mmCIF file of C-alpha atoms in Angstrom:
data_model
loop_
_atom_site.group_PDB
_atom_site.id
_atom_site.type_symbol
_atom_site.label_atom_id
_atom_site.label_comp_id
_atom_site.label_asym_id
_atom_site.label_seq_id
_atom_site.Cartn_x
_atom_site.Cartn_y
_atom_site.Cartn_z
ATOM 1 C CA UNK A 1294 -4.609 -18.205 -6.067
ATOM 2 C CA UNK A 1295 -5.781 -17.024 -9.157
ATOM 3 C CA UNK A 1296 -7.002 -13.497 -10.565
ATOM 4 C CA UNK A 1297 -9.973 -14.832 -12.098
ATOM 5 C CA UNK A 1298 -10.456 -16.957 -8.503
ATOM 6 C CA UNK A 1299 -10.429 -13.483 -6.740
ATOM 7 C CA UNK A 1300 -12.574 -11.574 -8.701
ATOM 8 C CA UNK A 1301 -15.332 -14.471 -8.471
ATOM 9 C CA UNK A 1302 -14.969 -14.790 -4.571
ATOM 10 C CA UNK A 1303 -15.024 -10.788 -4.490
ATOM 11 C CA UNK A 1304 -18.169 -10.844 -6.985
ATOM 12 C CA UNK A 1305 -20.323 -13.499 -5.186
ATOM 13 C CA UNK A 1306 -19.682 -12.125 -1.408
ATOM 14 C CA UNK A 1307 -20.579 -8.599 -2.650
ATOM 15 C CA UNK A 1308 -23.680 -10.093 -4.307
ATOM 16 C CA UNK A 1309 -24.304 -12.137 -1.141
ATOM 17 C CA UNK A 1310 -24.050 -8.986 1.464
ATOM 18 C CA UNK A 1311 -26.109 -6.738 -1.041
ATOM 19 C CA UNK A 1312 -29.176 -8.957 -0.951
ATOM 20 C CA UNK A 1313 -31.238 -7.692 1.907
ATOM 21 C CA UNK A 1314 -32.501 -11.561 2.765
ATOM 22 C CA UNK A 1315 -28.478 -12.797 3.313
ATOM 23 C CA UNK A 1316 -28.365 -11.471 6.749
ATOM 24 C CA UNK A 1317 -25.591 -14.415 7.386
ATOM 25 C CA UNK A 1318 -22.476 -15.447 5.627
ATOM 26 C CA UNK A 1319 -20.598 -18.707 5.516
ATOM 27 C CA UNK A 1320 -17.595 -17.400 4.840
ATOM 28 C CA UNK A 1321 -16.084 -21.156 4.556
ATOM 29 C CA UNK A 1322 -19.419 -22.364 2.226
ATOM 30 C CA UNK A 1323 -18.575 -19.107 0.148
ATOM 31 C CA UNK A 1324 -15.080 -19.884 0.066
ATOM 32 C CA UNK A 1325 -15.567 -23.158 -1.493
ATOM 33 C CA UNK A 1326 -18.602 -22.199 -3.746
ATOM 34 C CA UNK A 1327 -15.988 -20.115 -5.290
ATOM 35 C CA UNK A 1328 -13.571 -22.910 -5.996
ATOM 36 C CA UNK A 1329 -11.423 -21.670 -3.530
ATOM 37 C CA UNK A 1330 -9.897 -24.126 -0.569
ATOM 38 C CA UNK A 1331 -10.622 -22.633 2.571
ATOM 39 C CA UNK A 1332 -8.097 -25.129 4.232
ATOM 40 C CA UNK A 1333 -5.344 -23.454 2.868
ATOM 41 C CA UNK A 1334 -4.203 -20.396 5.025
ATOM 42 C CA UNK A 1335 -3.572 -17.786 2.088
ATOM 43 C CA UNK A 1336 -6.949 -18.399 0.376
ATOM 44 C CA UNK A 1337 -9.246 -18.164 4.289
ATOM 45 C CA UNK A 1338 -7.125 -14.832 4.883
ATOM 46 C CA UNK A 1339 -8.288 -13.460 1.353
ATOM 47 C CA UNK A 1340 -11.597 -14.432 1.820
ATOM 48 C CA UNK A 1341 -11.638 -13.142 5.401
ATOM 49 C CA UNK A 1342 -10.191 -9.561 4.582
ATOM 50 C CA UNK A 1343 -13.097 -9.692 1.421
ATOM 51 C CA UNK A 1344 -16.019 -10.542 3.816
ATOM 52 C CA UNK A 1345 -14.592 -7.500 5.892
ATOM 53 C CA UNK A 1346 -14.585 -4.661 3.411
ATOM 54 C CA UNK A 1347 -17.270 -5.841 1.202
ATOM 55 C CA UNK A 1348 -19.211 -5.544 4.607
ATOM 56 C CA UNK A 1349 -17.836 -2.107 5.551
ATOM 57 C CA UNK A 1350 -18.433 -1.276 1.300
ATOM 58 C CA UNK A 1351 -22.316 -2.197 2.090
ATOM 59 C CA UNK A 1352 -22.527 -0.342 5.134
ATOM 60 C CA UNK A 1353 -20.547 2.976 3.713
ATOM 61 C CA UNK A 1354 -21.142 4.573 0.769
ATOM 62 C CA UNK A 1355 -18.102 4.804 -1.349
ATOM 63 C CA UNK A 1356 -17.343 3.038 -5.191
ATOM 64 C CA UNK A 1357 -13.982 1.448 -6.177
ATOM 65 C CA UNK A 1358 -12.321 1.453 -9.315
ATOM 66 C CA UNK A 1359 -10.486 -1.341 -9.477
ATOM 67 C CA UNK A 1360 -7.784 -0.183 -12.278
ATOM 68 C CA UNK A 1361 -7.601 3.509 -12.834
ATOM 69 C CA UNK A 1362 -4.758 4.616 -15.633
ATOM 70 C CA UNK A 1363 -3.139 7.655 -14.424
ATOM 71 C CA UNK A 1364 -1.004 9.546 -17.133
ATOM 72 C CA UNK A 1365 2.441 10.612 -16.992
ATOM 73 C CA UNK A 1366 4.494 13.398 -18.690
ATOM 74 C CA UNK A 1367 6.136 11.176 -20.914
ATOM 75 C CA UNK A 1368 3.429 9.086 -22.150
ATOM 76 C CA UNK A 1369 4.062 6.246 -19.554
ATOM 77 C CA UNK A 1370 0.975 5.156 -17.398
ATOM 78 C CA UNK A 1371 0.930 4.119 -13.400
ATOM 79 C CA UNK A 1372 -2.017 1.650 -12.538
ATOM 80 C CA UNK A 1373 -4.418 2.670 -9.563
ATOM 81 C CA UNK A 1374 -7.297 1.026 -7.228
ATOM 82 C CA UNK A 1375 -9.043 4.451 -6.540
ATOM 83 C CA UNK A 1376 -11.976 4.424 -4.085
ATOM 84 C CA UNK A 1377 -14.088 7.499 -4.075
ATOM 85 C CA UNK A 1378 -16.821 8.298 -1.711
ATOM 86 C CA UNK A 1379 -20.188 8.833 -3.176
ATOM 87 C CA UNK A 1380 -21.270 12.046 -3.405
ATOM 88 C CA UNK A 1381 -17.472 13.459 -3.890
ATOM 89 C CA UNK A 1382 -18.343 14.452 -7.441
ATOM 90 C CA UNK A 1383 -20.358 16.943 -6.603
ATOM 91 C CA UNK A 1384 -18.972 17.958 -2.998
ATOM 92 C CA UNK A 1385 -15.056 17.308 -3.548
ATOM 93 C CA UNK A 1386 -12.653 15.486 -0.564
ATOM 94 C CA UNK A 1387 -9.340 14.674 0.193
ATOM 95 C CA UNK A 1388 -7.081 12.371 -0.899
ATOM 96 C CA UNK A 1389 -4.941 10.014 0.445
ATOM 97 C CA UNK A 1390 -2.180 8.253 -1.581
ATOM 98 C CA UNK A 1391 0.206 5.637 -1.643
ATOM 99 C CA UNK A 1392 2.824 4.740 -3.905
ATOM 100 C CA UNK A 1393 4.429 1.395 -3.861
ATOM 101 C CA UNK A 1394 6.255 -1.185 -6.138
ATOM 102 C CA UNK A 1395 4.459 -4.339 -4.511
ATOM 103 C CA UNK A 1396 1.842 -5.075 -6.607
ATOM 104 C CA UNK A 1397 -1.816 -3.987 -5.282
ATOM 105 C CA UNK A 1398 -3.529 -6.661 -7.149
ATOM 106 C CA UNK A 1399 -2.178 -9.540 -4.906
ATOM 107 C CA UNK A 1400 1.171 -8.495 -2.805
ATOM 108 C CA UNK A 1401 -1.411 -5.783 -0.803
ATOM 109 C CA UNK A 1402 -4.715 -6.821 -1.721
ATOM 110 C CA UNK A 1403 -5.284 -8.450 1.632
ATOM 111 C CA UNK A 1404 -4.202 -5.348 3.435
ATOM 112 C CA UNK A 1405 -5.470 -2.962 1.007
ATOM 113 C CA UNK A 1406 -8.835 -4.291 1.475
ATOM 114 C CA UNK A 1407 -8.837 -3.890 5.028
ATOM 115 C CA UNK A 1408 -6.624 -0.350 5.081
ATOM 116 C CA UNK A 1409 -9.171 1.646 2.541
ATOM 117 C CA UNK A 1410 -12.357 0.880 3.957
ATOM 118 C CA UNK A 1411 -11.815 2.632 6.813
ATOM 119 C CA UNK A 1412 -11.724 5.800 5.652
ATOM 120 C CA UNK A 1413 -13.302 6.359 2.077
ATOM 121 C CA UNK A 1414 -16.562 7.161 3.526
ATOM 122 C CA UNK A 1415 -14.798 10.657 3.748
ATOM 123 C CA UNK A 1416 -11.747 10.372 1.802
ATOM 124 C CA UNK A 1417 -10.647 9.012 -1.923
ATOM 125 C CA UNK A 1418 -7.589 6.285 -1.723
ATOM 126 C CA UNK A 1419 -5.460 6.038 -4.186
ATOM 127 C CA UNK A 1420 -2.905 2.837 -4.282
ATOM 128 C CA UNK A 1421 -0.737 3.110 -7.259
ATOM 129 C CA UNK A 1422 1.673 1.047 -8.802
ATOM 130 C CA UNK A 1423 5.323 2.202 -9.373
ATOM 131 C CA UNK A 1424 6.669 2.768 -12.546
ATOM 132 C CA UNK A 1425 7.785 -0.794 -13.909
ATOM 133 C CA UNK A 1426 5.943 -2.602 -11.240
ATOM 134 C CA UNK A 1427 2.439 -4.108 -11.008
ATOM 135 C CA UNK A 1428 0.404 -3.414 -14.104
ATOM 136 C CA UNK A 1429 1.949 0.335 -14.312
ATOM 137 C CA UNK A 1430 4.088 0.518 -17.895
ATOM 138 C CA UNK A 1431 7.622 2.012 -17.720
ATOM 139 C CA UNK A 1432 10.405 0.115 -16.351
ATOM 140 C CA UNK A 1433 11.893 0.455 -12.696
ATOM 141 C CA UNK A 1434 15.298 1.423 -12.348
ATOM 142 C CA UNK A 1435 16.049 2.285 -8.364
ATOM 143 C CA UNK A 1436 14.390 2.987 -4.892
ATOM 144 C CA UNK A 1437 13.584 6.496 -4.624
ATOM 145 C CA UNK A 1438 15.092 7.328 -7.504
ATOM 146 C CA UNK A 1439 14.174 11.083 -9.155
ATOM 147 C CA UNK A 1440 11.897 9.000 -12.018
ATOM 148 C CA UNK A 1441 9.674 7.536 -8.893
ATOM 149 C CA UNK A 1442 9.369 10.820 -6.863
ATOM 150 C CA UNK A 1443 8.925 13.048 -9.950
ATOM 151 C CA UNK A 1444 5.866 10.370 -10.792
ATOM 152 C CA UNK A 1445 4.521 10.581 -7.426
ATOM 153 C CA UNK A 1446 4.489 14.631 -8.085
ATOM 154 C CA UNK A 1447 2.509 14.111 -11.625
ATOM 155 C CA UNK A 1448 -0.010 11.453 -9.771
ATOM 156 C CA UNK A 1449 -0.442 14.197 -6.715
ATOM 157 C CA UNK A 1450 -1.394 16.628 -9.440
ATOM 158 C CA UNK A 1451 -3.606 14.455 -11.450
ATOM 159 C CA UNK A 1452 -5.339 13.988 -8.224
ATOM 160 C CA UNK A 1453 -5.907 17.455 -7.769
ATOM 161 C CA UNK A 1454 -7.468 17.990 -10.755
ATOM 162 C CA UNK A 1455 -10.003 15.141 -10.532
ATOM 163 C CA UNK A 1456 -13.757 16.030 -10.387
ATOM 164 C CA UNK A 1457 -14.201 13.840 -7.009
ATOM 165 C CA UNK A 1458 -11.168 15.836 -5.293
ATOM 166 C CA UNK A 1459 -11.317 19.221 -3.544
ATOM 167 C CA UNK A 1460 -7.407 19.536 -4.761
ATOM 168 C CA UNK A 1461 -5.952 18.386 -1.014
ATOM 169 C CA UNK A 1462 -3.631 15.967 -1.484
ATOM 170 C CA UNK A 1463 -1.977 13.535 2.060
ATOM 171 C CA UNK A 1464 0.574 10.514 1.491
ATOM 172 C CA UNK A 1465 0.896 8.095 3.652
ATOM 173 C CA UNK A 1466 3.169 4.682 4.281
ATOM 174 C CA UNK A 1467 5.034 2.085 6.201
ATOM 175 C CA UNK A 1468 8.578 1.846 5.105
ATOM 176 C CA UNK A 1469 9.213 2.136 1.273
ATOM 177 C CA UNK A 1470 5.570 4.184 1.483
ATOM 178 C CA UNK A 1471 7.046 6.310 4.038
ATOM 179 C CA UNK A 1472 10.065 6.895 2.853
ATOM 180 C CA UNK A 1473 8.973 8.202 -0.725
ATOM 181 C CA UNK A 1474 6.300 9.733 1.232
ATOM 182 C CA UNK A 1475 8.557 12.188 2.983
ATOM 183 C CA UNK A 1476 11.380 13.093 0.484
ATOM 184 C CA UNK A 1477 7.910 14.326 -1.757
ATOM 185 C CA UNK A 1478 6.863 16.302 0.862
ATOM 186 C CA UNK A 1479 10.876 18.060 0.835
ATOM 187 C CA UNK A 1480 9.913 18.803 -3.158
ATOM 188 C CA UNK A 1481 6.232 20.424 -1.363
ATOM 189 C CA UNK A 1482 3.656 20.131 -4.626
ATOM 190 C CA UNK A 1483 1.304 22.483 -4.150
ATOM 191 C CA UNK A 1484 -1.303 19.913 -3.554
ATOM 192 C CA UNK A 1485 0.456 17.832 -0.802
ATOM 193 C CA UNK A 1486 -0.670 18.789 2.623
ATOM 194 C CA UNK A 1487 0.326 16.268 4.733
ATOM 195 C CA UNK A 1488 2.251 12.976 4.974
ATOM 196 C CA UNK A 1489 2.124 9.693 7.271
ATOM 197 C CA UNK A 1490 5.230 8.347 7.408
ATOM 198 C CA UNK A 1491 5.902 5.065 9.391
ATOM 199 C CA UNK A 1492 8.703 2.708 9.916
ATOM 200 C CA UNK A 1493 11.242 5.320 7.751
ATOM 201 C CA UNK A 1494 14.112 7.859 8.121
ATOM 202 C CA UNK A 1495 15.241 11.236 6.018
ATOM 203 C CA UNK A 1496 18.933 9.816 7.369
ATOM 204 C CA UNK A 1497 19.724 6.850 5.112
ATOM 205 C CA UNK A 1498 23.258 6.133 5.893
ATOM 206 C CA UNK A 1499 22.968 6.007 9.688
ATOM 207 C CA UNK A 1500 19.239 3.932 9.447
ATOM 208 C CA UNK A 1501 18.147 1.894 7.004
ATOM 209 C CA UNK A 1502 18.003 -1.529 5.808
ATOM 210 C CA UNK A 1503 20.701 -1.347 3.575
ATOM 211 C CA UNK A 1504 23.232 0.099 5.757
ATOM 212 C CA UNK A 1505 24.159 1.270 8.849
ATOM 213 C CA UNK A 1506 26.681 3.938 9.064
ATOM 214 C CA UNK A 1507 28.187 2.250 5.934
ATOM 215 C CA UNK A 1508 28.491 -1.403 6.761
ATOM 216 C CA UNK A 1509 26.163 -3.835 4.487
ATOM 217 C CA UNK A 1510 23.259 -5.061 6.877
ATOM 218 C CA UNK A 1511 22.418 -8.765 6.449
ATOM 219 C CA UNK A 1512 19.102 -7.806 6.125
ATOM 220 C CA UNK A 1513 19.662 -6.199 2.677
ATOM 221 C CA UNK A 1514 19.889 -10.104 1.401
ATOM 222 C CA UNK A 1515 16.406 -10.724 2.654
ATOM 223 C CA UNK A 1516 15.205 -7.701 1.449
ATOM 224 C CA UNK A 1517 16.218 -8.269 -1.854
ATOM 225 C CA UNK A 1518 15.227 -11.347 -2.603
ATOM 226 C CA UNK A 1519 11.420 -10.315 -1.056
ATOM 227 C CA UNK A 1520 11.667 -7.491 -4.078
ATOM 228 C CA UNK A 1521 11.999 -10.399 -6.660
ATOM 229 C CA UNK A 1522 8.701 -12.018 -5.678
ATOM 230 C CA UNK A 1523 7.091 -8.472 -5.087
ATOM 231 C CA UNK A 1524 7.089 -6.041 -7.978
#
């Protein structure tokens, strides 16, 4: 499935939910109107998570920039989906960021979509892009390594000093999310406040994927060649 496909299905179901006299949705019609095949599983699960936030985006009143460029020391730039409540400009609210290499424009969309909505009637989301992954520049060069958490530090404080935030800063994430999420809050920016950290560890060696008190896990196979189709 397509960008361009996406970005039609996302523009005609907001279009659709926004005019007061479409009080019902086909969401297989729609699907189809949009060129997309409703018959195939990933394309009804896209359109599904859509109908859900543009609905919740309708009912709540928050914006989404779809690709914010956030600035690092060095020049290089990490690509963002920011949504920001409305009014936040003027009043100021909390953050909440992740930071992962899976690319937010189709490896999370589905989730993303669903995830977001649910709080940024009261809170901004941020869901940026790695270094080297996704639309961000740069190149990647390791998990965790000091060039991702020292970019996660710059994004915190480039959050912080946005007009729509009131400088409070939380991370959350399942696995590689929670992970990164943690060993930034052991660096404590000023900004951070608090982190939700699922599905990691601060012990490495005894439990994670890669290995287990030392030994190779089979799993690092499978999670390796996931990465491939993922960044």
């Amino acid at each position: 499935m397509s960008d361009p496909e996406n970005s039609v299905f996302k523009i005609w179901i907001y279009a659709r939910l926004r005019n007061k006299s479409s009080t019902k949705i086909d969401l297989k019609s729609d699907c189809y109107a949009t060129g997309l095949d409703f018959r195939n599983q990933t394309n009804s699960k896209f359109c599904r998570s859509v109908k859900l936030a543009a609905r919740v985006a309708v009912e709540m009143n928050y914006s989404i920039s779809e690709t914010t460029w956030i600035p690092m020391p060095d020049g290089t730039r990490l690509a963002a989906r920011i949504w920001i409540p409305d009014g936040a400009k003027t009043a100021g609210v909390g953050t909440v960021l992740e930071a992962l290499p899976y690319r937010r424009r189709d490896a999370t969309t589905i989730r993303d979509n669903v995830t977001y909505p649910q709080f940024a009637d009261k809170f901004a989301g941020v869901r940026v892009d790695l270094r080297g992954s996704g639309d961000s520049d740069g190149i990647y060069d390791d998990e965790y390594s000091e060039q991702e958490l020292s970019d996660i530090e710059a994004t915190i404080a480039w959050i912080a000093s946005q007009p729509w935030s009131n400088g409070k800063v939380g991370m959350m994430g399942i696995s590689w999310g929670g992970f990164n999420g943690l060993q930034v809050a052991a660096r404590a920016p000023e900004a951070l406040k608090a982190v939700i950290s699922i599905a990691s560890t601060v012990d490495r060696f005894e439990d994670d994927i890669h290995y287990k008190g030392g030994a190779m896990l089979s799993a690092q196979l499978y999670w390796a060649t996931q990465m491939l189709g993922r960044i």
